[in-house]
Structure formats: C-alpha cells, structure tokens
Tab-separated table of C-alpha atoms and ligand atoms in Angstrom:
chain	number	residue	atom	x	y	z
I	1	UNK	CA	-89.895	-97.586	-15.276
I	2	UNK	CA	-87.128	-95.818	-17.158
I	3	UNK	CA	-88.911	-93.027	-18.997
I	4	UNK	CA	-90.061	-89.547	-18.162
I	5	UNK	CA	-93.023	-88.158	-20.099
I	6	UNK	CA	-93.286	-84.396	-20.442
I	7	UNK	CA	-96.300	-82.501	-21.770
I	8	UNK	CA	-95.652	-79.331	-23.748
I	9	UNK	CA	-97.305	-76.909	-26.117
I	10	UNK	CA	-97.934	-78.445	-29.537
I	11	UNK	CA	-95.042	-77.473	-31.824
I	12	UNK	CA	-92.542	-77.024	-28.960
I	13	UNK	CA	-91.491	-80.660	-28.612
I	14	UNK	CA	-87.908	-79.923	-29.748
I	15	UNK	CA	-87.506	-77.194	-27.145
I	16	UNK	CA	-88.903	-79.476	-24.445
I	17	UNK	CA	-86.538	-82.250	-25.560
I	18	UNK	CA	-83.498	-79.953	-25.595
I	19	UNK	CA	-84.364	-78.764	-22.107
I	20	UNK	CA	-84.880	-82.173	-20.497
I	21	UNK	CA	-81.689	-83.511	-22.114
I	22	UNK	CA	-79.707	-80.541	-20.829
I	23	UNK	CA	-81.182	-80.470	-17.305
I	24	UNK	CA	-81.110	-84.249	-16.802
I	25	UNK	CA	-77.441	-84.173	-17.855
I	26	UNK	CA	-76.692	-81.630	-15.130
I	27	UNK	CA	-77.983	-84.253	-12.645
I	28	UNK	CA	-75.757	-86.828	-14.382
I	29	UNK	CA	-78.779	-88.611	-15.798
I	30	UNK	CA	-78.229	-89.559	-19.408
I	31	UNK	CA	-80.696	-90.767	-21.984
I	32	UNK	CA	-82.367	-89.739	-25.197
I	33	UNK	CA	-85.497	-87.824	-26.007
I	34	UNK	CA	-87.991	-89.190	-28.518
I	35	UNK	CA	-89.769	-86.405	-30.308
I	36	UNK	CA	-92.744	-86.606	-32.617
I	37	UNK	CA	-93.464	-83.206	-34.156
I	38	UNK	CA	-96.743	-81.626	-33.062
I	39	UNK	CA	-97.556	-84.459	-30.665
I	40	UNK	CA	-97.671	-82.171	-27.594
I	41	UNK	CA	-95.370	-84.397	-25.542
I	42	UNK	CA	-91.820	-85.751	-25.289
I	43	UNK	CA	-90.599	-89.066	-23.962
I	44	UNK	CA	-87.139	-89.080	-22.357
I	45	UNK	CA	-85.695	-92.556	-21.985
I	46	UNK	CA	-82.989	-92.956	-19.337
I	47	UNK	CA	-80.087	-95.322	-19.946
I	48	UNK	CA	-79.815	-96.407	-16.336
I	49	UNK	CA	-82.465	-98.104	-14.196
I	50	UNK	CA	-83.704	-95.876	-11.396
I	51	UNK	CA	-82.766	-92.674	-13.173
I	52	UNK	CA	-86.316	-91.856	-14.288
I	53	UNK	CA	-87.411	-91.943	-10.651
I	54	UNK	CA	-84.419	-89.756	-9.783
I	55	UNK	CA	-85.615	-87.168	-12.320
I	56	UNK	CA	-89.177	-87.444	-10.998
I	57	UNK	CA	-87.900	-86.674	-7.495
I	58	UNK	CA	-84.885	-84.440	-7.961
I	59	UNK	CA	-85.223	-82.477	-11.177
I	60	UNK	CA	-87.204	-79.451	-9.946
I	61	UNK	CA	-90.361	-79.302	-12.013
I	62	UNK	CA	-90.666	-75.589	-11.233
I	63	UNK	CA	-87.345	-75.079	-13.026
I	64	UNK	CA	-88.619	-76.422	-16.361
I	65	UNK	CA	-89.621	-73.872	-18.976
I	66	UNK	CA	-91.248	-75.867	-21.751
I	67	UNK	CA	-92.833	-78.730	-19.781
I	68	UNK	CA	-96.353	-78.402	-18.404
I	69	UNK	CA	-96.209	-81.727	-16.608
I	70	UNK	CA	-93.642	-84.433	-15.947
I	71	UNK	CA	-94.176	-88.022	-14.803
I	72	UNK	CA	-92.170	-91.229	-14.497
I	73	UNK	CA	-93.428	-93.845	-16.979
I	74	UNK	CA	-92.896	-97.374	-18.209
I	75	UNK	CA	-93.142	-98.810	-21.702
I	76	UNK	CA	-96.063	-97.783	-23.874
I	77	UNK	CA	-99.051	-100.082	-23.350
I	78	UNK	CA	-100.173	-100.969	-26.850
I	79	UNK	CA	-103.256	-102.289	-28.552
I	80	UNK	CA	-105.400	-102.456	-25.424
I	81	UNK	CA	-108.670	-104.181	-26.134
I	82	UNK	CA	-111.724	-101.890	-26.109
I	83	UNK	CA	-113.449	-104.707	-24.167
I	84	UNK	CA	-111.101	-104.422	-21.204
I	85	UNK	CA	-108.445	-101.758	-20.870
I	86	UNK	CA	-108.706	-101.682	-17.107
I	87	UNK	CA	-107.091	-105.071	-16.345
I	88	UNK	CA	-103.769	-104.472	-18.200
I	89	UNK	CA	-103.471	-100.896	-16.893
I	90	UNK	CA	-104.113	-102.023	-13.304
I	91	UNK	CA	-101.654	-104.906	-13.702
I	92	UNK	CA	-98.946	-102.591	-15.069
I	93	UNK	CA	-99.362	-100.163	-12.168
I	94	UNK	CA	-99.591	-102.761	-9.397
I	95	UNK	CA	-96.403	-102.874	-7.394
I	96	UNK	CA	-95.192	-99.631	-8.996
I	97	UNK	CA	-97.407	-97.221	-7.055
I	98	UNK	CA	-99.023	-97.920	-3.716
I	99	UNK	CA	-101.802	-95.862	-2.184
I	100	UNK	CA	-101.539	-93.113	-4.790
I	101	UNK	CA	-103.313	-89.887	-3.849
I	102	UNK	CA	-104.946	-88.971	-7.157
I	103	UNK	CA	-105.598	-90.327	-10.646
I	104	UNK	CA	-105.285	-88.291	-13.850
I	105	UNK	CA	-106.318	-89.860	-17.144
I	106	UNK	CA	-104.961	-87.401	-19.680
I	107	UNK	CA	-104.168	-86.686	-23.318
I	108	UNK	CA	-101.786	-84.302	-25.045
I	109	UNK	CA	-103.098	-80.792	-25.651
I	110	UNK	CA	-103.675	-81.117	-29.420
I	111	UNK	CA	-106.727	-80.700	-31.657
I	112	UNK	CA	-106.499	-84.345	-32.608
I	113	UNK	CA	-106.893	-85.561	-29.034
I	114	UNK	CA	-110.191	-83.793	-28.264
I	115	UNK	CA	-112.257	-86.945	-28.936
I	116	UNK	CA	-109.881	-89.038	-26.876
I	117	UNK	CA	-110.306	-86.644	-23.985
I	118	UNK	CA	-114.041	-87.393	-23.848
I	119	UNK	CA	-113.192	-91.072	-23.525
I	120	UNK	CA	-110.674	-90.291	-20.739
I	121	UNK	CA	-113.332	-88.488	-18.715
I	122	UNK	CA	-115.692	-91.478	-18.879
I	123	UNK	CA	-112.923	-94.000	-18.308
I	124	UNK	CA	-111.615	-92.301	-15.160
I	125	UNK	CA	-114.463	-93.409	-12.880
I	126	UNK	CA	-114.291	-97.201	-13.437
I	127	UNK	CA	-110.472	-97.102	-13.590
I	128	UNK	CA	-110.277	-95.242	-10.285
I	129	UNK	CA	-112.451	-97.835	-8.656
I	130	UNK	CA	-110.314	-100.730	-9.999
I	131	UNK	CA	-107.081	-99.011	-8.915
I	132	UNK	CA	-108.503	-98.489	-5.421
I	133	UNK	CA	-109.370	-102.175	-5.167
I	134	UNK	CA	-105.850	-103.090	-6.284
I	135	UNK	CA	-104.238	-100.737	-3.725
I	136	UNK	CA	-102.619	-98.611	-6.459
I	137	UNK	CA	-104.781	-95.746	-5.226
I	138	UNK	CA	-105.530	-95.143	-1.575
I	139	UNK	CA	-109.102	-95.228	-0.294
I	140	UNK	CA	-109.221	-91.434	-0.321
I	141	UNK	CA	-107.586	-88.730	-2.428
I	142	UNK	CA	-104.498	-87.266	-0.797
I	143	UNK	CA	-102.467	-84.243	-1.877
I	144	UNK	CA	-99.390	-85.743	-0.143
I	145	UNK	CA	-99.268	-89.039	-2.048
I	146	UNK	CA	-97.982	-89.633	-5.605
I	147	UNK	CA	-100.292	-88.878	-8.522
I	148	UNK	CA	-101.059	-91.796	-10.856
I	149	UNK	CA	-100.974	-90.811	-14.536
I	150	UNK	CA	-102.530	-92.652	-17.460
I	151	UNK	CA	-101.665	-90.750	-20.627
I	152	UNK	CA	-103.446	-91.804	-23.823
I	153	UNK	CA	-101.650	-90.960	-27.060
I	154	UNK	CA	-104.193	-92.823	-29.228
I	155	UNK	CA	-107.195	-95.075	-28.596
I	156	UNK	CA	-105.823	-98.190	-26.869
I	157	UNK	CA	-102.291	-96.739	-26.492
I	158	UNK	CA	-101.159	-95.177	-23.231
I	159	UNK	CA	-98.191	-94.489	-20.995
I	160	UNK	CA	-98.762	-95.165	-17.334
I	161	UNK	CA	-96.773	-93.956	-14.360
I	162	UNK	CA	-96.606	-91.518	-11.464
I	163	UNK	CA	-95.440	-88.100	-10.397
I	164	UNK	CA	-94.471	-86.924	-6.931
I	165	UNK	CA	-96.948	-84.492	-5.410
I	166	UNK	CA	-94.079	-82.206	-4.327
I	167	UNK	CA	-92.605	-82.041	-7.820
I	168	UNK	CA	-95.368	-81.835	-10.418
I	169	UNK	CA	-98.026	-79.554	-11.782
I	170	UNK	CA	-101.147	-79.664	-9.627
I	171	UNK	CA	-103.334	-79.077	-12.705
I	172	UNK	CA	-105.069	-81.613	-14.953
I	173	UNK	CA	-102.939	-81.865	-18.132
I	174	UNK	CA	-100.694	-79.245	-16.522
I	175	UNK	CA	-103.173	-76.506	-17.468
I	176	UNK	CA	-104.942	-74.281	-14.931
I	177	UNK	CA	-108.564	-73.893	-16.056
I	178	UNK	CA	-109.377	-70.187	-16.050
I	179	UNK	CA	-112.499	-68.407	-17.155
I	180	UNK	CA	-112.208	-65.181	-19.150
I	181	UNK	CA	-113.614	-62.395	-16.943
I	182	UNK	CA	-116.335	-60.665	-18.994
I	183	UNK	CA	-115.314	-57.152	-17.935
I	184	UNK	CA	-111.564	-57.502	-18.620
I	185	UNK	CA	-110.417	-55.376	-21.580
I	186	UNK	CA	-108.312	-58.056	-23.344
I	187	UNK	CA	-107.842	-61.800	-23.435
I	188	UNK	CA	-104.215	-61.440	-22.389
I	189	UNK	CA	-105.548	-60.861	-18.884
I	190	UNK	CA	-105.571	-64.671	-18.615
I	191	UNK	CA	-101.829	-64.773	-19.172
I	192	UNK	CA	-101.113	-62.796	-16.023
I	193	UNK	CA	-103.725	-64.712	-14.043
I	194	UNK	CA	-102.195	-68.006	-15.157
I	195	UNK	CA	-98.744	-66.707	-14.200
I	196	UNK	CA	-100.012	-65.979	-10.677
I	197	UNK	CA	-101.389	-69.530	-10.422
I	198	UNK	CA	-98.182	-71.118	-11.714
I	199	UNK	CA	-95.576	-68.999	-9.931
I	200	UNK	CA	-97.154	-67.917	-6.636
I	201	UNK	CA	-98.239	-70.593	-4.142
I	202	UNK	CA	-101.886	-70.070	-3.247
I	203	UNK	CA	-101.236	-69.765	0.458
I	204	UNK	CA	-98.961	-66.757	-0.279
I	205	UNK	CA	-101.430	-64.814	-2.409
I	206	UNK	CA	-102.837	-62.768	0.479
I	207	UNK	CA	-99.363	-61.573	1.386
I	208	UNK	CA	-97.756	-61.215	-2.048
I	209	UNK	CA	-100.763	-60.030	-4.062
I	210	UNK	CA	-102.213	-57.884	-1.336
I	211	UNK	CA	-104.758	-55.084	-1.238
I	212	UNK	CA	-103.234	-51.623	-1.408
I	213	UNK	CA	-99.917	-52.637	-3.025
I	214	UNK	CA	-98.382	-50.416	-5.689
I	215	UNK	CA	-97.737	-51.884	-9.132
I	216	UNK	CA	-96.356	-50.790	-12.501
I	217	UNK	CA	-97.572	-52.248	-15.805
I	218	UNK	CA	-95.209	-51.554	-18.724
I	219	UNK	CA	-96.903	-51.847	-22.134
I	220	UNK	CA	-100.283	-51.908	-20.405
I	221	UNK	CA	-102.808	-51.031	-23.095
I	222	UNK	CA	-105.712	-51.836	-23.369
I	223	UNK	CA	-105.375	-53.053	-19.770
I	224	UNK	CA	-105.836	-56.814	-19.419
I	225	UNK	CA	-102.886	-57.119	-17.019
I	226	UNK	CA	-103.756	-53.897	-15.227
I	227	UNK	CA	-107.258	-55.365	-14.731
I	228	UNK	CA	-105.744	-58.302	-12.774
I	229	UNK	CA	-103.861	-55.922	-10.487
I	230	UNK	CA	-106.867	-53.634	-10.017
I	231	UNK	CA	-108.999	-56.685	-9.212
I	232	UNK	CA	-106.622	-57.332	-6.318
I	233	UNK	CA	-107.139	-53.754	-5.153
I	234	UNK	CA	-103.684	-52.523	-6.100
I	235	UNK	CA	-102.776	-48.991	-7.196
I	236	UNK	CA	-101.413	-49.274	-10.714
I	237	UNK	CA	-99.180	-47.063	-12.877
I	238	UNK	CA	-100.011	-48.162	-16.415
I	239	UNK	CA	-97.366	-47.110	-18.915
I	240	UNK	CA	-98.309	-47.094	-22.611
I	241	UNK	CA	-98.900	-44.605	-25.394
I	242	UNK	CA	-102.023	-46.480	-26.419
I	243	UNK	CA	-105.393	-45.874	-24.703
I	244	UNK	CA	-106.410	-47.646	-21.513
I	245	UNK	CA	-109.927	-49.068	-21.118
I	246	UNK	CA	-112.227	-46.412	-19.633
I	247	UNK	CA	-113.717	-48.946	-17.194
I	248	UNK	CA	-110.279	-49.272	-15.594
I	249	UNK	CA	-109.720	-45.525	-15.454
I	250	UNK	CA	-113.124	-45.196	-13.761
I	251	UNK	CA	-111.955	-47.319	-10.831
I	252	UNK	CA	-109.696	-44.473	-9.704
I	253	UNK	CA	-106.951	-47.027	-9.053
I	254	UNK	CA	-105.063	-46.496	-12.320
I	255	UNK	CA	-102.628	-43.753	-13.250
I	256	UNK	CA	-102.131	-43.833	-17.007
I	257	UNK	CA	-98.711	-42.605	-18.143
I	258	UNK	CA	-98.152	-42.064	-21.878
I	259	UNK	CA	-94.458	-42.791	-21.778
I	260	UNK	CA	-91.869	-45.118	-23.225
I	261	UNK	CA	-91.689	-48.157	-20.948
I	262	UNK	CA	-87.932	-48.404	-21.482
I	263	UNK	CA	-87.381	-44.838	-20.253
I	264	UNK	CA	-89.990	-44.697	-17.507
I	265	UNK	CA	-88.584	-44.597	-13.973
I	266	UNK	CA	-90.797	-45.093	-10.916
I	267	UNK	CA	-91.351	-42.130	-8.632
I	268	UNK	CA	-92.199	-44.206	-5.553
I	269	UNK	CA	-89.914	-46.476	-3.536
I	270	UNK	CA	-92.598	-48.971	-2.493
I	271	UNK	CA	-93.513	-50.678	-5.767
I	272	UNK	CA	-94.298	-54.343	-5.042
I	273	UNK	CA	-94.970	-55.506	-8.591
I	274	UNK	CA	-93.725	-54.536	-12.030
I	275	UNK	CA	-95.273	-56.459	-14.917
I	276	UNK	CA	-94.248	-56.050	-18.536
I	277	UNK	CA	-95.913	-57.214	-21.744
I	278	UNK	CA	-94.048	-54.991	-24.238
I	279	UNK	CA	-93.343	-56.717	-27.530
I	280	UNK	CA	-89.590	-56.257	-27.965
I	281	UNK	CA	-86.392	-58.218	-28.441
I	282	UNK	CA	-85.957	-60.609	-25.498
I	283	UNK	CA	-82.457	-59.349	-24.683
I	284	UNK	CA	-83.712	-55.758	-24.492
I	285	UNK	CA	-86.615	-56.702	-22.195
I	286	UNK	CA	-84.371	-58.866	-19.988
I	287	UNK	CA	-81.859	-56.007	-19.639
I	288	UNK	CA	-84.655	-53.641	-18.536
I	289	UNK	CA	-85.913	-56.174	-16.013
I	290	UNK	CA	-82.378	-56.575	-14.670
I	291	UNK	CA	-82.141	-52.826	-14.217
I	292	UNK	CA	-85.400	-52.697	-12.212
I	293	UNK	CA	-84.335	-55.578	-9.986
I	294	UNK	CA	-80.761	-54.417	-9.427
I	295	UNK	CA	-81.978	-50.938	-8.485
I	296	UNK	CA	-84.665	-52.366	-6.205
I	297	UNK	CA	-87.399	-50.476	-8.089
I	298	UNK	CA	-89.768	-53.412	-7.542
I	299	UNK	CA	-89.890	-56.482	-5.359
I	300	UNK	CA	-91.332	-58.939	-7.868
I	301	UNK	CA	-91.796	-58.945	-11.595
I	302	UNK	CA	-93.620	-60.964	-14.246
I	303	UNK	CA	-92.685	-60.359	-17.872
I	304	UNK	CA	-92.739	-62.006	-21.265
I	305	UNK	CA	-89.817	-62.960	-23.433
I	306	UNK	CA	-90.732	-63.344	-27.090
I	307	UNK	CA	-89.178	-66.427	-28.621
I	308	UNK	CA	-86.941	-66.255	-31.685
I	309	UNK	CA	-87.564	-68.506	-34.705
I	310	UNK	CA	-84.735	-70.887	-33.983
I	311	UNK	CA	-82.780	-72.243	-31.024
I	312	UNK	CA	-85.519	-71.037	-28.713
I	313	UNK	CA	-84.420	-72.996	-25.661
I	314	UNK	CA	-80.854	-71.756	-26.036
I	315	UNK	CA	-81.965	-68.150	-26.500
I	316	UNK	CA	-84.248	-68.171	-23.450
I	317	UNK	CA	-81.573	-69.883	-21.341
I	318	UNK	CA	-78.983	-67.332	-22.409
I	319	UNK	CA	-81.234	-64.426	-21.433
I	320	UNK	CA	-82.077	-65.968	-18.069
I	321	UNK	CA	-78.430	-66.765	-17.344
I	322	UNK	CA	-77.488	-63.202	-18.197
I	323	UNK	CA	-80.183	-61.875	-15.852
I	324	UNK	CA	-78.974	-64.218	-13.117
I	325	UNK	CA	-75.381	-63.053	-13.456
I	326	UNK	CA	-76.465	-59.389	-13.429
I	327	UNK	CA	-78.241	-60.058	-10.118
I	328	UNK	CA	-75.303	-62.042	-8.740
I	329	UNK	CA	-72.871	-59.254	-9.547
I	330	UNK	CA	-75.094	-56.782	-7.726
I	331	UNK	CA	-75.257	-59.084	-4.676
I	332	UNK	CA	-78.977	-59.676	-5.088
I	333	UNK	CA	-80.503	-62.987	-4.150
I	334	UNK	CA	-83.535	-63.619	-6.296
I	335	UNK	CA	-85.677	-66.540	-7.405
I	336	UNK	CA	-86.127	-66.800	-11.180
I	337	UNK	CA	-88.753	-69.048	-12.746
I	338	UNK	CA	-89.832	-69.250	-16.376
I	339	UNK	CA	-92.583	-71.194	-18.085
I	340	UNK	CA	-94.276	-71.318	-21.435
I	341	UNK	CA	-97.797	-70.923	-20.111
I	342	UNK	CA	-100.925	-72.354	-21.691
I	343	UNK	CA	-101.898	-68.809	-22.723
I	344	UNK	CA	-98.443	-68.082	-24.172
I	345	UNK	CA	-97.846	-68.635	-27.851
I	346	UNK	CA	-94.435	-67.697	-29.235
I	347	UNK	CA	-93.181	-66.553	-25.869
I	348	UNK	CA	-92.376	-67.591	-22.334
I	349	UNK	CA	-93.350	-65.869	-19.107
I	350	UNK	CA	-90.748	-65.144	-16.441
I	351	UNK	CA	-91.229	-64.458	-12.753
I	352	UNK	CA	-88.496	-62.996	-10.557
I	353	UNK	CA	-88.810	-62.467	-6.831
I	354	UNK	CA	-86.143	-60.333	-5.216
I	355	UNK	CA	-85.369	-61.965	-1.850
I	356	UNK	CA	-82.578	-59.899	-0.398
I	357	UNK	CA	-79.655	-57.733	-1.409
I	358	UNK	CA	-76.216	-57.614	0.182
I	359	UNK	CA	-75.588	-54.034	1.319
I	360	UNK	CA	-72.086	-53.286	2.654
I	361	UNK	CA	-71.636	-56.870	3.827
I	362	UNK	CA	-75.068	-57.181	5.440
I	363	UNK	CA	-78.379	-58.446	4.110
I	364	UNK	CA	-81.025	-55.919	3.240
I	365	UNK	CA	-84.239	-57.962	3.542
I	366	UNK	CA	-86.938	-56.624	1.220
Y	1	SAM	C1	-99.277	-57.143	-26.090
Y	1	SAM	S1	-99.759	-55.513	-25.817
Y	1	SAM	C2	-100.083	-55.483	-24.098
Y	1	SAM	C3	-101.412	-56.069	-23.734
Y	1	SAM	C4	-101.727	-55.861	-22.269
Y	1	SAM	N1	-100.806	-56.598	-21.390
Y	1	SAM	C5	-103.136	-56.296	-21.947
Y	1	SAM	O1	-103.287	-57.269	-21.215
Y	1	SAM	O2	-104.084	-55.664	-22.391
Y	1	SAM	C6	-98.243	-54.664	-25.898
Y	1	SAM	C7	-98.360	-53.177	-25.565
Y	1	SAM	O3	-97.051	-52.699	-25.379
Y	1	SAM	C8	-97.011	-51.361	-25.803
Y	1	SAM	N2	-95.604	-50.983	-26.026
Y	1	SAM	C9	-94.731	-51.487	-26.918
Y	1	SAM	N3	-93.542	-50.868	-26.797
Y	1	SAM	C10	-93.693	-49.965	-25.802
Y	1	SAM	C11	-92.826	-49.024	-25.195
Y	1	SAM	N4	-91.558	-48.883	-25.605
Y	1	SAM	N5	-93.311	-48.280	-24.191
Y	1	SAM	C12	-94.572	-48.396	-23.755
Y	1	SAM	N6	-95.432	-49.276	-24.303
Y	1	SAM	C13	-94.993	-50.047	-25.312
Y	1	SAM	C14	-97.874	-51.335	-27.045
Y	1	SAM	O4	-98.373	-50.029	-27.276
Y	1	SAM	C15	-98.971	-52.331	-26.681
Y	1	SAM	O5	-100.115	-51.658	-26.184
C-alpha cells in the first residue's frame, strides 16, 4: 500500500494537498498529491514502498490542520459488482491488516455522497462479519488495534486500508457528532465544543475544563462560547460591545464587559482559559494571542484564525510559526495545535496550552 488518503472539508482539497506534501517532505517522504476539486478528500501517493505506512505511523495526525482523517491505502478498487463487493474487499485486505480493532465504512463529507452513506451503513454489518471470519478484524472491537477503513468515492469504487489507533481521528469520517444544545444562544457554540473534543483528551477534561475555573471570552456575543464555559461551571468574563444572552447573565457566572477585546487586560492572575472568536485579520489575532501567552495571562487558549482567499495553508503556517517563535523567544514551552473543524468554514481553530516558562534559568511550571 503506497497511498495515504486524507479527508478534508469540501473545497479545501488544495490546502490539504499542500500540507501533506510539505509535512511528508519534512519526514523525507516524497510523493505527489492527487486532487479533485470539491471531492472532500486527497490521495497522496508515495514514491517509495513502505513510505505510506511510515506516514501512517510517524506523521503526527494531531499536527495536521486541514485533514480530518488519514489512513494508509492501496490502489482504488474499481467496478465492484453490486452482487458481491465483500469478496474483493476482503481479499484486498487479507494479509494487510490482521486482527483490526474497528471497521469504518465511510464516504467523503459532500452533498453528493449522502446516498452512498446510507449504503455504507447497511454494508458495514455483513462486511464486518466477513472480515472477522477472514481474520482481518479481531473477534472483538479493540481501541488498541488498527482501524480498518473502506472509503467509497462512488458506488462500486473504494479505497481500502488502515490507520493506527494512536495516530488517527477516533471519529467516524473524522467528525465528532454533536447535538446543538437547545438553550445555547448561537450555533457557534458547537465550534468550541468540537474544539474541546478534538484538542483535549477526554480523560483530561475533569482537570483541564474544571468546575470553578476562571475564563475570558473575547468577542463573546451573543454567548455561544460563553455558554460552553458556563456549562462547565466556570466563571466567565465575556468581552464584547454587543449584548449577551439574558439566560447566561441570569446564571450569575458571567461578567459582561463592553470593551475592545484587543485592549482588554485581565484583572485576575488565575485565568485558566481565554477563548477568542473575534472576526479580525489572522495576524492581528495571532499577535494578541501571543501577548496573552507570553505574559502568562491564561494557561490555555482556543481561538479562530480567519482564512485569506489565497495561499491559505501558507498563511496559517506563517501565523503559527510566528506565534511559536514569539513563545520560544520568551522561553515558554507550549503545545500548539490547529485544525479546520467540521463547524469551521473559512477559518481554522487553534489551541495552545502553555506548559512551562523558563524564569531566570529555572522552570516555572504552570
Ligand atoms: C463570530 S461573533 C462571536 C460569536 C460567539 N463566539 C458566540 O458563540 O456566540 C464575533 C463577535 O466578536 C465581536 N468583536 C469583534 N471585534 C471585537 C473587538 N475588537 N472587541 C470585542 N469584540 C469584538 C463582535 O461584536 C461579535 O459579537
């Protein structure tokens, strides 16, 4: 298998292709990306045998911005007979994966593939049973074993392959399924919730998204992001000139500040989270985030970077590199992750966790 298939938002195939080409190259894996506009996926074909598996193992999935999922794949299976698609798929996977821990029969996230998705749901049950009998899947699901992927791009046409459970998205089609909470004041609430699911491991939620923490929400109105923080019993400073939803104000957990988010400075020293959804130039937002992190005004942040019209991958990379060097210069060790989330449109969401800062030659653990 010498390909890697990456799922992305429809219309962002070029960005996904630019990113995989760049990041594979840094691992000295060379190949070329095949892009079909608006297909919702990219296929990256490696020149050297074994390199696709190397990417599947060693290219950190969490470091990819435009890919929602990544798996190692073989040649496209074509023209499968509607009478029996199971035999050729099982044959192609036999010997490639053994005792896989899960099966995902998927499609790209496009309007055109909605019908195909219904087929995938029905097809999963008999395929799973055949793959179990062939030893491609283990007898029971296991979160530690590779995930088997069957990715239909059209009826009778699919890529098959695997991803490593330690280096993939745990979600079907790479999309966490979230329900809009009826009492949240705006749909963008789902963006912050998705960011928590993507960036914060579940077993760390109790510690990192804890009751009683202090948070700041810059550009908060009408309060969808604030709602997520309030739901986790945090005390929130919501900064925006626009009005906040009364239901949030009634909780007593929100302090609404009608100020400019770029000028606002926190008055407490124990802010755990700063989130920011202000619509502004990405460089201006990134500079503000850098300032908060360098000064230690918050421990973690989630913010959006609006994408420009062109060279979007390059622009996002430049902003993130600049932020990284600002932190490096200040002696701050931080983890930066960025992803175009399912609920993001012309933007990406960034998460930064400040780990420690060097103070006079020693580490100041925060
Ligand atoms: C996309 S909306 C935020 C939606 C919010 N996250 C939610 O979930 O309901 C952007 C908000 O940023 C605010 N905003 C833009 N520039 C700002 C600034 N310089 N200072 C404070 N707020 C600003 C706007 O007033 C607007 O309410």
